Short mmCIF file of C-alpha atoms in Angstrom, two decimals:
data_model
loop_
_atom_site.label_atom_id
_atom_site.label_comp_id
_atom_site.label_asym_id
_atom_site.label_seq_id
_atom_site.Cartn_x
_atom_site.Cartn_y
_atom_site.Cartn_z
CA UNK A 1 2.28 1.21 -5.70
CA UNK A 2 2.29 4.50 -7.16
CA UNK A 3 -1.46 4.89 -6.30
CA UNK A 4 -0.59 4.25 -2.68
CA UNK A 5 2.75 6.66 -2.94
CA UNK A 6 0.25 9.50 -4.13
CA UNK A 7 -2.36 8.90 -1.59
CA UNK A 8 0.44 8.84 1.25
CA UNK A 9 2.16 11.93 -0.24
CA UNK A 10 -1.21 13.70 -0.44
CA UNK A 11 -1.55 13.07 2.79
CA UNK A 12 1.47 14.28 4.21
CA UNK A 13 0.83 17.53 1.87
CA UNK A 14 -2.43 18.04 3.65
CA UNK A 15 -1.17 17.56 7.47
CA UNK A 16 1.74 20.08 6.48
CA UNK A 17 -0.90 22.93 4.90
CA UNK A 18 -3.17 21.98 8.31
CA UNK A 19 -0.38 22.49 10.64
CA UNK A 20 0.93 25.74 8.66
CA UNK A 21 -2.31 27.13 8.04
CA UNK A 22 -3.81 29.33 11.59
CA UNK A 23 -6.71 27.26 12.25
CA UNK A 24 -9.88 29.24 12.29
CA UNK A 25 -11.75 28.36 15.43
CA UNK A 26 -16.10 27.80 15.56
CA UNK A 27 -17.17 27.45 18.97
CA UNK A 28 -20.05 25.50 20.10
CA UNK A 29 -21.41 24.33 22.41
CA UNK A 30 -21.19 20.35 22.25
CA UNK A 31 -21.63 16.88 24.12
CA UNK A 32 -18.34 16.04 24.36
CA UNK A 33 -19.81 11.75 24.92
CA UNK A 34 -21.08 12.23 21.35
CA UNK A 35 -18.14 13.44 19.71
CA UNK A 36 -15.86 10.82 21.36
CA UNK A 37 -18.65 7.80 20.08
CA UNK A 38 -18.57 9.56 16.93
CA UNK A 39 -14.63 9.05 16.93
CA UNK A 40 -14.90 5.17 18.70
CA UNK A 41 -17.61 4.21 15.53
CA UNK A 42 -15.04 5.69 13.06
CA UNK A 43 -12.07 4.09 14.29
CA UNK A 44 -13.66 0.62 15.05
CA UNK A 45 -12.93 -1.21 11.99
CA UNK A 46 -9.11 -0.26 12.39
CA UNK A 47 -8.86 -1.28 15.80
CA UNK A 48 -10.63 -4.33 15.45
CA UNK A 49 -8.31 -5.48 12.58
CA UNK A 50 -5.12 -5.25 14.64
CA UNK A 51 -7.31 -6.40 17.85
CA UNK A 52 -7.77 -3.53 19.99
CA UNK A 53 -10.61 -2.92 21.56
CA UNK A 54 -11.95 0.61 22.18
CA UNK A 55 -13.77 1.60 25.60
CA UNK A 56 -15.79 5.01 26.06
CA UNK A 57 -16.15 6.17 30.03
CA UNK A 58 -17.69 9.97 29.17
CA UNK A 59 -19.77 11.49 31.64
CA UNK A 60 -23.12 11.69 30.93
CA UNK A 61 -24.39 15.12 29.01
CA UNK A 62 -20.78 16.27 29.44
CA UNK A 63 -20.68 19.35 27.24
CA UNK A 64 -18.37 22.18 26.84
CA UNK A 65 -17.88 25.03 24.11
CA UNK A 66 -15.44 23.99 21.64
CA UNK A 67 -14.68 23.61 17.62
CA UNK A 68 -16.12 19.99 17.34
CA UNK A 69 -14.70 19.61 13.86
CA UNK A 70 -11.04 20.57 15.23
CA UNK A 71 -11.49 18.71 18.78
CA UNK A 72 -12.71 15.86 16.18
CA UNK A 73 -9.22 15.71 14.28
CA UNK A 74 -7.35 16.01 17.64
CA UNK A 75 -9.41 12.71 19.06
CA UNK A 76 -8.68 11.12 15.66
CA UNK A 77 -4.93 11.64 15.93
CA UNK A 78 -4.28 10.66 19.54
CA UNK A 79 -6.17 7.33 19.32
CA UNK A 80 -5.09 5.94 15.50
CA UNK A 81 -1.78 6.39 17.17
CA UNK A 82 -2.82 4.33 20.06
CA UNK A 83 -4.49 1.93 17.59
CA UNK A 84 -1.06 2.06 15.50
CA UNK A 85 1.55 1.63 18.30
CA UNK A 86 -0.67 -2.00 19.36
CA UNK A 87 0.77 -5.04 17.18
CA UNK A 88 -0.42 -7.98 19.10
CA UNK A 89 -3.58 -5.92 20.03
CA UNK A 90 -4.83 -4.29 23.60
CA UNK A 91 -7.10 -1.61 24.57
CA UNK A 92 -7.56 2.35 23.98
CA UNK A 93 -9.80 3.87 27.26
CA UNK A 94 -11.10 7.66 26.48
CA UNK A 95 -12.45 9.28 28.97
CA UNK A 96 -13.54 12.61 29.55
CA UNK A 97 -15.54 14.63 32.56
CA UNK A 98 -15.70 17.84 33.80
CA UNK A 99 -12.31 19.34 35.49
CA UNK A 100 -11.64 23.00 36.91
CA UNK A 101 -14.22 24.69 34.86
CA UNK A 102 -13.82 23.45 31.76
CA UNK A 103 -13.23 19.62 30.51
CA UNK A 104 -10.72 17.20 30.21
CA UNK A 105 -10.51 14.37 27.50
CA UNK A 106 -7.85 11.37 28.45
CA UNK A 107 -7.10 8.99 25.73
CA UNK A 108 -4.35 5.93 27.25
CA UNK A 109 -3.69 2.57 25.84
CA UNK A 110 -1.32 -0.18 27.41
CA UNK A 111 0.73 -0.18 24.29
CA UNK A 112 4.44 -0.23 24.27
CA UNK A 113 4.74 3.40 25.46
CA UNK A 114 7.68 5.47 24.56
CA UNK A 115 11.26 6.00 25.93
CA UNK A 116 12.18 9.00 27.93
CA UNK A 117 13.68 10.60 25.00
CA UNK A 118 10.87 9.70 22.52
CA UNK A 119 8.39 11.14 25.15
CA UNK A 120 10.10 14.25 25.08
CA UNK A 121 10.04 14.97 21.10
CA UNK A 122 6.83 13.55 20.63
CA UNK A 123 5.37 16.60 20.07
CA UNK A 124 8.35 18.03 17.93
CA UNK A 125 7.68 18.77 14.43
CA UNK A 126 8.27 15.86 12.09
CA UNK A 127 9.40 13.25 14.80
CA UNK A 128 7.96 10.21 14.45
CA UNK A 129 8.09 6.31 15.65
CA UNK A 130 6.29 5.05 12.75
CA UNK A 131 8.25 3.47 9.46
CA UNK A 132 5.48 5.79 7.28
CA UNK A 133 4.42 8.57 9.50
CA UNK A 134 4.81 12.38 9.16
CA UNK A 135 5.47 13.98 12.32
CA UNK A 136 2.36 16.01 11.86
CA UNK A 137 -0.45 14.66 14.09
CA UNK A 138 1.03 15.16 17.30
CA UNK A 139 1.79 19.13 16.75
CA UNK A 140 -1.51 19.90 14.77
CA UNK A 141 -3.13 18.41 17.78
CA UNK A 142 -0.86 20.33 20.58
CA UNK A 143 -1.97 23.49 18.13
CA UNK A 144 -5.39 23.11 17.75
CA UNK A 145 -6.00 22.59 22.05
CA UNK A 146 -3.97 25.43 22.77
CA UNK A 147 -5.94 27.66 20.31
CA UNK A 148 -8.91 26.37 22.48
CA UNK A 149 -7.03 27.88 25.39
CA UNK A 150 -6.01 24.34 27.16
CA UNK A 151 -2.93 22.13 27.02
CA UNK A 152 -1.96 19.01 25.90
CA UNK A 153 -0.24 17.01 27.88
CA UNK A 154 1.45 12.88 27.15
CA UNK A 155 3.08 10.53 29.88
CA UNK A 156 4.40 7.23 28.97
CA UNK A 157 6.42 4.28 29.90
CA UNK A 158 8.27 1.48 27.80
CA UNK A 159 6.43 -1.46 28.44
CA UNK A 160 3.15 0.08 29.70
CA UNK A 161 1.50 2.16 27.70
CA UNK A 162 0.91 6.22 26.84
CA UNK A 163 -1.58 8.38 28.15
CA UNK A 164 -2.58 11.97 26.69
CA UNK A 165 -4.51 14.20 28.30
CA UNK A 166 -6.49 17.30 26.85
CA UNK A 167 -7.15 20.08 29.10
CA UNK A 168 -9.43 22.92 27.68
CA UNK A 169 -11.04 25.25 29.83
CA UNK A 170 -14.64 26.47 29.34
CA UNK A 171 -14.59 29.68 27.25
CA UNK A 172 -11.36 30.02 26.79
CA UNK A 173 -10.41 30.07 23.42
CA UNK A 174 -7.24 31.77 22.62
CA UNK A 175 -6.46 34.81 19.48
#
């Protein structure tokens, strides 16, 4: 127990130093289908143990200039929460094509979605849904796509699932 208390706090120690810390941004130019398959193979074994499945529908040689390392932790965050917020199983669809110049990355799963009010502090420091969570991954993530110059935006309904979508325009990275 104390083992797992440690790990957990660690955890929540490094999310707060990521979120504090200005992220230093390393743009390349990358396939955006082979980062999200990158993320799917990681995340596999966790959805398949609470039965979710996980479908890809990426352009073909879809690539924009981004931090893949950063855009990596973003994709991480948005779909272990979809994983998380499925009990009794479902399905996480990321997508991600080319939009206005630059590219947009959807992640949505027909979980149980969040209330109105949940929906709109989702993205609020330290709020949080889950009995063990942090608070953190939602605003590192908002941080990290608006650094890239783009936006992060979340719809949801009770009873039908949440959708995120990442907006980041081509070149655009921000300070």
């Amino acid at each position: 127990v104390i083992r797992s208390e440690i790990g957990r706090l660690d955890d929540i120690i490094t999310q707060f130093l990521r979120f504090a810390a200005e992220p230093q941004i390393h743009l390349r130019t990358e396939d955006v289908g082979e980062l999200v398959d990158s993320v799917i193979t990681q995340e596999a074994g966790q959805a398949a143990a609470r039965g979710v499945r996980l479908a890809s529908e990426v352009a073909a040689g879809q690539k924009t200039v981004i931090d893949a390392r950063q855009m990596r932790q973003v994709l991480l965050n948005l779909i272990a929460n979809a994983i998380e917020s499925m009990e009794g199983g479902g399905e996480v669809r990321i997508a991600a094509g080319p939009q206005d110049a630059g590219v947009e990355i959807v992640v949505e799963d027909d979980g149980p979605g969040m209330s109105p009010e949940e929906l709109e502090l989702a993205l609020e420091l330290h709020f949080t849904t889950k009995d063990k969570g942090t608070g953190l991954g939602l605003p590192i993530s908002q941080r990290i796509v608006e650094r890239h110059g783009g936006f992060l935006n979340l719809e949801s309904r009770k009873g039908v699932g949440t959708k995120a979508t990442i907006r980041i325009p081509q070149g655009g990275l921000k300070g």
